[in-house]
Amino acid sequence: MLDALRFITCGSVDDGKSTLIGRLLYESKQIFEDHYQELEKASGKYGTQGKELDLALLVDGLQAEREQGITIDVAYRFFSTENRKFIVADTPGHEQYTRNMATGASTADLAVLLIDARKGLLTQTKRHSRIVSMLGVRHIVVAVNKMDMIGWDEAAFNAIVTDIRALVENFGFASVQAIPMSALTGDNVAFHCEQTPWYTGPSLLEYLESVDVSKPEAIQPFRMPVQYVNRPNSEFRGYCGCVASGSINVGDSIRVVPGGAEAKVKSVVIWQGEQPTANTGDAVTITLDREVDVSRGQVLSSVDDPIEISDQFEASVLCLSEHHLVPGRPYLIKLHTAQVGVTISNIKFKLDINQGSHLAASTLELNDIGEVTLYTNLPVAFESYKQCKTLGAFILIDRMTNETVAAGMINFALRRASNVHWQSVEINKAARATLKSQKPACIWFTGLSGSGKSTIANLLEKRLFVAGQHTYLLDGDNVRHGLNRDLGFTEADRVENIRRVAEVAKLMVDAGLIVIVSFISPFRAEREYARSLFQEGEFVEVFVDTPLTECEARDVKGLYAKARQGKIANFTGLSSPYERPDSPEIQLNTLNCSPDQCVQTILSEVIKQQ
Amino acid sequence: MRSKQSQLEAQSIEIIREAVATSSNPVMMYSVGKDSSVMLHLARKAFWPAPPPFPLLHVDTTWKFREMIAFRDLMAKESGMELRVHINLAAQEEGISPFVHGSERYTDRMKTEGLKQALDSGGYDLIFGGARRDEEKSRAKERIFSFRAPGHRWDPKAQRPELWNLYNTRINTGETIRVFPLSNWTEADIWQYIASENIPIVPLYFAAERPVVKRGDKWIMVDDERFPLNAGESPEMRLVRFRTLGCYPLTAAQESNADTLEKIIEETLAASSSEREGRLIDHDGAGSMERKKQEGYF
């Protein structure tokens, strides 16, 4: 028996994906009697095929799917013939559920791309073939479905095949097999259709049973990302993981990357015993001949051909979230077993799904595909996705909501982190601070326009100055006239605005100063990013909590009036959101407090920190 | 070429390790059935030579087969793991019984409610379950790492994308993750693995003479004196086995002479009905499993 084949069905809405899987299950006799009886009942209730069985109902397992007659989420089904076992993922065709389609495609060896013979190539057909190719699926079957509806017209079939071949010409598929069929009647799915004497190829099931999806075996260097350190007692310390590529023998040397420590493999531990070798795909526990520092996220790697590390990458990403991807915003990246902070520094382009052309973009929205550059806050071990899927695939996670916002694939590193060193400096922050007899800090004001940030910040600086402290005030309006004058008020620009200011504040704190930052800084993620740049206790978030109605009533600069007249776009509080801090160090209520009292509150908190 | 079995095994071990490495208070649901036996075996493999670094949790409905309880205690001892047993005491005091209150209400109280109590009082952030995608069509839709909102609610329309083997395990307070290491196993895979690894299972899976009575078209075993026999009715001895195990009043036996693993595998491969057919609770109306799952059932 051949290995198990994992494949997906994809294509546009109503092209017959679920029906096809139902048909495959039915023809391979994988439908149990009780499920069949349920199907008969459900077909009467929800079916779209009149009195006939609606095979799609075998896979559309969610109540909402059955009621609406659509597929929302990916379903995994299992069937086998005498020749092969199959895991098939039925994926949704609607654009809004593309992320569920990508979920199914990421682990597939082959994709069955359905096309409605009456409609030809649709936008979703193009989107899905592009995603499938981007995710490295190497084989596709073009299933031209509903051929019975057009009288098994050979010319129409050939026209669609010509179109699809032109589309996927540069997608790098190893094989493309086109089959005319009807999932509804089963023709050319499991048996040969009498209406298509002009088609001499295999039926779908015959093809799936025999297609060879194995990759040409090249000798790959050993890599195993460490998943878990097993230390039940002081006697035993094992590094658990799945071998991503290559193999290793007991006695071979390995290098721990990042880090660079080297050791020899003492044993490869498996259940109740040991084995001499660990091969690609094995889930093992490796022990080493000496104590080295190894933790989750590092990669055990061959010494002769060690894995590279970097902190800057060019990658292809697919946006999975309704909250678009914004350059400069801090995310987490999960790459094999490593998880570190990351920002998108630049969106190189967004892909036009229809034309395949490159568009300029400042953000990526749900279901957009684009190419970006990424900066991680620590170097990580990696391979390109093309070289090794396991070591080149990643997801991006929103730090606040924990939502998976993107899936991506590393194309290449922009530089090797090993070549870049921090300039080490002899005079450090502590030395500079001592000279000034103060503890450097960043006091970060956030709040709506007109809430009183600048007034309080100014007063605070005066008090500190009088007390002989060395300070600097960074004010939103002033910085926008210089350092950030190239930035507007879109979400992407606001994120970049705050990122720059946070970095400047960090340098100033490093210089030993007490920095007062007075910015609306409406987004929680950016404030958290700013916080992450500083040491524990250095960052004091001051939330000037003045209600919107009060700010608008004050309207010192007349901005609210203008915004209400529609003269200012993206105005915080009105047409752009303000995300309240969850737990600021200081929260000021300016309705009951004078600016003087507010400054007192801050000073006593800052003194406490000193 | 790796066999399908060794691929499945490696994938499940990877899932179990990933779950433990990224959670702070994991627990494994142990239902004593064949799937639980395989899951426990894989967990022991994943952390050998240490015992798995989490406890086993059994939600005891007090209506389990007696042989299951004996087997449960034996396996906890053998694996060196802590066994935590939870019973919904309030429901027990009310005398909730599948015979009196019907399968739906009984399951709600003793299983779903009992489970939520056990999970809340343990404060677990990650819970392993032995469900497989081939069992039922709403399970076929569930992720391997299945995110639950506070209150254990599952929203099938808003599942996290789950690409490759990259599981997003980050949660906020009150949220939990259920992890299903056997997602991609089929019933046949389970039996073949039990045979090739010599995994101990409850003897009820093997055919033997057992006392049963007919209820509707199903054979129900009379496991203890709480079984309400009809007037003049007495259990008859029949050669039966169980394809799936749960609460004895709700689990139908099937007539079979499969008394070895080889015969069970043969019977499984030739089966014309699904294994959950013997589970009476799955038939409580359309979409019943999906609804139970949304409310927190496994």
PDB file of C-alpha atoms in Angstrom, chain A residues 3-4 6 32-35 38 57-59 61-66 71 73-78 85 99-100 102-103 106-107 135 227-228 230 232 236 240-242 269-273 280-285 296 320 332 334 336 339 385 393-395 397 399-400 402-404 407-409, chain B residues 1-2 4 7 10-11 13-15 17-18 20-22 41 44-50 53 133-135 137-138 140-143 154 156-157 159-172 175 183-187 189 192 197 243 271-277 283 286-287 290:
ATOM      1  CA  ASP A   3       1.556   6.203   1.816  1.00  0.00           C
ATOM      2  CA  ALA A   4      -1.510   8.157   2.876  1.00  0.00           C
ATOM      3  CA  ARG A   6      -3.512  14.317   1.948  1.00  0.00           C
ATOM      4  CA  PHE A  32     -22.017   3.778   7.222  1.00  0.00           C
ATOM      5  CA  GLU A  33     -25.655   2.690   7.122  1.00  0.00           C
ATOM      6  CA  ASP A  34     -26.686   4.963   9.994  1.00  0.00           C
ATOM      7  CA  HIS A  35     -24.997   7.950   8.332  1.00  0.00           C
ATOM      8  CA  GLU A  38     -29.360  10.398   8.368  1.00  0.00           C
ATOM      9  CA  LEU A  57     -24.607  17.126   3.392  1.00  0.00           C
ATOM     10  CA  LEU A  58     -22.204  14.319   4.301  1.00  0.00           C
ATOM     11  CA  VAL A  59     -19.436  16.878   4.761  1.00  0.00           C
ATOM     12  CA  GLY A  61     -21.308  19.158   9.300  1.00  0.00           C
ATOM     13  CA  LEU A  62     -22.220  22.438  10.944  1.00  0.00           C
ATOM     14  CA  GLN A  63     -25.850  23.390  11.380  1.00  0.00           C
ATOM     15  CA  ALA A  64     -25.211  26.834   9.840  1.00  0.00           C
ATOM     16  CA  GLU A  65     -23.652  25.186   6.798  1.00  0.00           C
ATOM     17  CA  ARG A  66     -26.568  22.853   6.257  1.00  0.00           C
ATOM     18  CA  THR A  71     -19.240  25.384   3.465  1.00  0.00           C
ATOM     19  CA  ASP A  73     -15.034  25.822   7.679  1.00  0.00           C
ATOM     20  CA  VAL A  74     -12.669  23.141   6.543  1.00  0.00           C
ATOM     21  CA  ALA A  75     -13.807  19.551   7.222  1.00  0.00           C
ATOM     22  CA  TYR A  76     -11.383  16.669   7.357  1.00  0.00           C
ATOM     23  CA  ARG A  77     -12.678  13.337   6.062  1.00  0.00           C
ATOM     24  CA  PHE A  78     -11.014   9.982   5.811  1.00  0.00           C
ATOM     25  CA  LYS A  85      -5.623   5.822   2.418  1.00  0.00           C
ATOM     26  CA  ARG A  99      -8.312  31.582   5.848  1.00  0.00           C
ATOM     27  CA  ASN A 100     -10.082  28.260   6.402  1.00  0.00           C
ATOM     28  CA  ALA A 102      -5.521  28.087   3.592  1.00  0.00           C
ATOM     29  CA  THR A 103      -5.669  26.024   6.792  1.00  0.00           C
ATOM     30  CA  SER A 106      -1.072  24.097   4.316  1.00  0.00           C
ATOM     31  CA  THR A 107      -0.834  20.370   4.998  1.00  0.00           C
ATOM     32  CA  LEU A 135       1.811  27.158   0.156  1.00  0.00           C
ATOM     33  CA  GLN A 227      10.077  21.581  21.361  1.00  0.00           C
ATOM     34  CA  TYR A 228      10.397  20.643  24.993  1.00  0.00           C
ATOM     35  CA  ASN A 230      12.535  16.904  29.448  1.00  0.00           C
ATOM     36  CA  PRO A 232      12.422  14.766  35.277  1.00  0.00           C
ATOM     37  CA  PHE A 236      18.273  13.013  32.855  1.00  0.00           C
ATOM     38  CA  CYS A 240      12.373  16.574  22.579  1.00  0.00           C
ATOM     39  CA  GLY A 241      11.364  17.404  19.043  1.00  0.00           C
ATOM     40  CA  CYS A 242      10.516  16.174  15.564  1.00  0.00           C
ATOM     41  CA  VAL A 269      15.667   7.994  23.403  1.00  0.00           C
ATOM     42  CA  ILE A 270      12.345   6.466  22.414  1.00  0.00           C
ATOM     43  CA  TRP A 271       9.667   4.624  24.400  1.00  0.00           C
ATOM     44  CA  GLN A 272      11.291   2.157  26.762  1.00  0.00           C
ATOM     45  CA  GLY A 273      14.547   2.185  24.842  1.00  0.00           C
ATOM     46  CA  THR A 280      13.333  13.002   9.281  1.00  0.00           C
ATOM     47  CA  GLY A 281       9.830  12.932  10.763  1.00  0.00           C
ATOM     48  CA  ASP A 282      10.790  10.991  13.904  1.00  0.00           C
ATOM     49  CA  ALA A 283       9.495  12.338  17.222  1.00  0.00           C
ATOM     50  CA  VAL A 284      12.466  11.691  19.504  1.00  0.00           C
ATOM     51  CA  THR A 285      14.281  12.783  22.635  1.00  0.00           C
ATOM     52  CA  ARG A 296      12.690  25.580  23.310  1.00  0.00           C
ATOM     53  CA  LEU A 320      -6.063  36.103   8.051  1.00  0.00           C
ATOM     54  CA  LEU A 332       4.549  37.813  17.788  1.00  0.00           C
ATOM     55  CA  LYS A 334       5.779  31.676  15.714  1.00  0.00           C
ATOM     56  CA  HIS A 336       8.849  26.285  14.133  1.00  0.00           C
ATOM     57  CA  GLN A 339       8.256  32.585  19.365  1.00  0.00           C
ATOM     58  CA  TYR A 385      10.085  27.782   2.974  1.00  0.00           C
ATOM     59  CA  ALA A 393       6.595  28.606   7.732  1.00  0.00           C
ATOM     60  CA  PHE A 394       5.311  31.008  10.365  1.00  0.00           C
ATOM     61  CA  ILE A 395       2.225  32.636  11.799  1.00  0.00           C
ATOM     62  CA  ILE A 397      -0.130  36.636  16.385  1.00  0.00           C
ATOM     63  CA  ARG A 399      -0.167  40.517  21.149  1.00  0.00           C
ATOM     64  CA  MET A 400      -3.374  41.929  22.562  1.00  0.00           C
ATOM     65  CA  ASN A 402      -4.017  36.658  20.600  1.00  0.00           C
ATOM     66  CA  GLU A 403      -5.656  36.349  17.219  1.00  0.00           C
ATOM     67  CA  THR A 404      -3.705  34.618  14.430  1.00  0.00           C
ATOM     68  CA  ALA A 407       0.359  33.079   7.851  1.00  0.00           C
ATOM     69  CA  GLY A 408       3.644  33.452   6.077  1.00  0.00           C
ATOM     70  CA  MET A 409       6.588  31.848   4.399  1.00  0.00           C
TER      71      MET A 409
ATOM     72  CA  MET B   1       8.685   5.600   3.163  1.00  0.00           C
ATOM     73  CA  ARG B   2       7.189   6.142   6.587  1.00  0.00           C
ATOM     74  CA  LYS B   4       0.865   5.936   7.924  1.00  0.00           C
ATOM     75  CA  GLN B   7       3.369   9.324  10.768  1.00  0.00           C
ATOM     76  CA  ALA B  10       4.871  11.172  15.450  1.00  0.00           C
ATOM     77  CA  GLN B  11       2.262  13.839  14.721  1.00  0.00           C
ATOM     78  CA  ILE B  13       3.474  13.053  20.049  1.00  0.00           C
ATOM     79  CA  GLU B  14       4.436  16.416  18.567  1.00  0.00           C
ATOM     80  CA  ILE B  15       0.972  17.785  19.415  1.00  0.00           C
ATOM     81  CA  ARG B  17       4.579  17.979  23.590  1.00  0.00           C
ATOM     82  CA  GLU B  18       3.602  21.300  22.005  1.00  0.00           C
ATOM     83  CA  VAL B  20       2.559  20.839  27.408  1.00  0.00           C
ATOM     84  CA  ALA B  21       5.392  23.185  26.422  1.00  0.00           C
ATOM     85  CA  THR B  22       3.014  26.113  25.918  1.00  0.00           C
ATOM     86  CA  HIS B  41       0.009   5.560  25.564  1.00  0.00           C
ATOM     87  CA  ARG B  44       3.715   8.202  27.956  1.00  0.00           C
ATOM     88  CA  LYS B  45       5.813   7.810  24.808  1.00  0.00           C
ATOM     89  CA  ALA B  46       6.164  11.589  24.411  1.00  0.00           C
ATOM     90  CA  PHE B  47       7.751  12.100  27.833  1.00  0.00           C
ATOM     91  CA  TRP B  48       9.559   8.818  28.438  1.00  0.00           C
ATOM     92  CA  PRO B  49      11.548   8.199  30.640  1.00  0.00           C
ATOM     93  CA  ALA B  50       9.507  10.660  32.747  1.00  0.00           C
ATOM     94  CA  PRO B  53       3.810  15.896  33.467  1.00  0.00           C
ATOM     95  CA  ARG B 133     -12.515  13.710  13.313  1.00  0.00           C
ATOM     96  CA  ASP B 134     -13.919  10.572  11.703  1.00  0.00           C
ATOM     97  CA  GLU B 135     -16.412  10.023  14.542  1.00  0.00           C
ATOM     98  CA  LYS B 137     -19.394  15.418  11.212  1.00  0.00           C
ATOM     99  CA  SER B 138     -19.179  18.345  13.616  1.00  0.00           C
ATOM    100  CA  ALA B 140     -14.629  16.697  11.416  1.00  0.00           C
ATOM    101  CA  LYS B 141     -14.781  20.479  11.540  1.00  0.00           C
ATOM    102  CA  GLU B 142     -12.858  21.010  14.747  1.00  0.00           C
ATOM    103  CA  ARG B 143      -9.281  22.182  15.014  1.00  0.00           C
ATOM    104  CA  TRP B 154     -17.047  26.642  21.298  1.00  0.00           C
ATOM    105  CA  PRO B 156     -17.645  26.786  15.285  1.00  0.00           C
ATOM    106  CA  LYS B 157     -17.901  29.831  13.036  1.00  0.00           C
ATOM    107  CA  GLN B 159     -12.180  28.993  14.826  1.00  0.00           C
ATOM    108  CA  ARG B 160      -8.556  30.088  14.722  1.00  0.00           C
ATOM    109  CA  PRO B 161      -6.826  29.324  11.431  1.00  0.00           C
ATOM    110  CA  GLU B 162      -4.513  26.373  11.993  1.00  0.00           C
ATOM    111  CA  LEU B 163      -1.840  26.153   9.354  1.00  0.00           C
ATOM    112  CA  TRP B 164       0.930  23.566   9.161  1.00  0.00           C
ATOM    113  CA  ASN B 165       1.919  22.393  12.637  1.00  0.00           C
ATOM    114  CA  LEU B 166       1.968  25.960  13.985  1.00  0.00           C
ATOM    115  CA  TYR B 167      -0.567  26.069  16.786  1.00  0.00           C
ATOM    116  CA  ASN B 168      -1.479  29.426  18.296  1.00  0.00           C
ATOM    117  CA  THR B 169      -1.624  28.534  21.975  1.00  0.00           C
ATOM    118  CA  ARG B 170      -1.928  32.026  23.422  1.00  0.00           C
ATOM    119  CA  ILE B 171      -4.988  32.713  25.543  1.00  0.00           C
ATOM    120  CA  ASN B 172      -6.285  35.312  27.965  1.00  0.00           C
ATOM    121  CA  GLU B 175     -10.089  31.142  28.066  1.00  0.00           C
ATOM    122  CA  SER B 183      -7.791  14.208  15.366  1.00  0.00           C
ATOM    123  CA  ASN B 184      -6.478  12.493  12.258  1.00  0.00           C
ATOM    124  CA  TRP B 185      -6.806   8.888  13.429  1.00  0.00           C
ATOM    125  CA  THR B 186      -9.612   6.654  12.170  1.00  0.00           C
ATOM    126  CA  GLU B 187     -11.274   3.877  14.117  1.00  0.00           C
ATOM    127  CA  ASP B 189      -6.012   3.205  12.873  1.00  0.00           C
ATOM    128  CA  GLN B 192      -4.306  -1.445  14.386  1.00  0.00           C
ATOM    129  CA  GLU B 197       1.773  -1.648  20.397  1.00  0.00           C
ATOM    130  CA  ARG B 243     -17.541  -1.061  19.990  1.00  0.00           C
ATOM    131  CA  ALA B 271     -18.571  -2.695   9.674  1.00  0.00           C
ATOM    132  CA  SER B 272     -21.555  -1.235   7.896  1.00  0.00           C
ATOM    133  CA  SER B 273     -22.613   1.143  10.660  1.00  0.00           C
ATOM    134  CA  SER B 274     -20.623   3.828  12.474  1.00  0.00           C
ATOM    135  CA  GLU B 275     -19.246   3.236  15.948  1.00  0.00           C
ATOM    136  CA  ARG B 276     -21.300   6.027  17.435  1.00  0.00           C
ATOM    137  CA  GLU B 277     -24.451   4.227  16.390  1.00  0.00           C
ATOM    138  CA  HIS B 283     -29.469  10.673  18.236  1.00  0.00           C
ATOM    139  CA  ALA B 286     -30.389  17.111  14.411  1.00  0.00           C
ATOM    140  CA  GLY B 287     -27.062  18.804  15.093  1.00  0.00           C
ATOM    141  CA  GLU B 290     -22.601  20.330  17.573  1.00  0.00           C
TER     142      GLU B 290
END
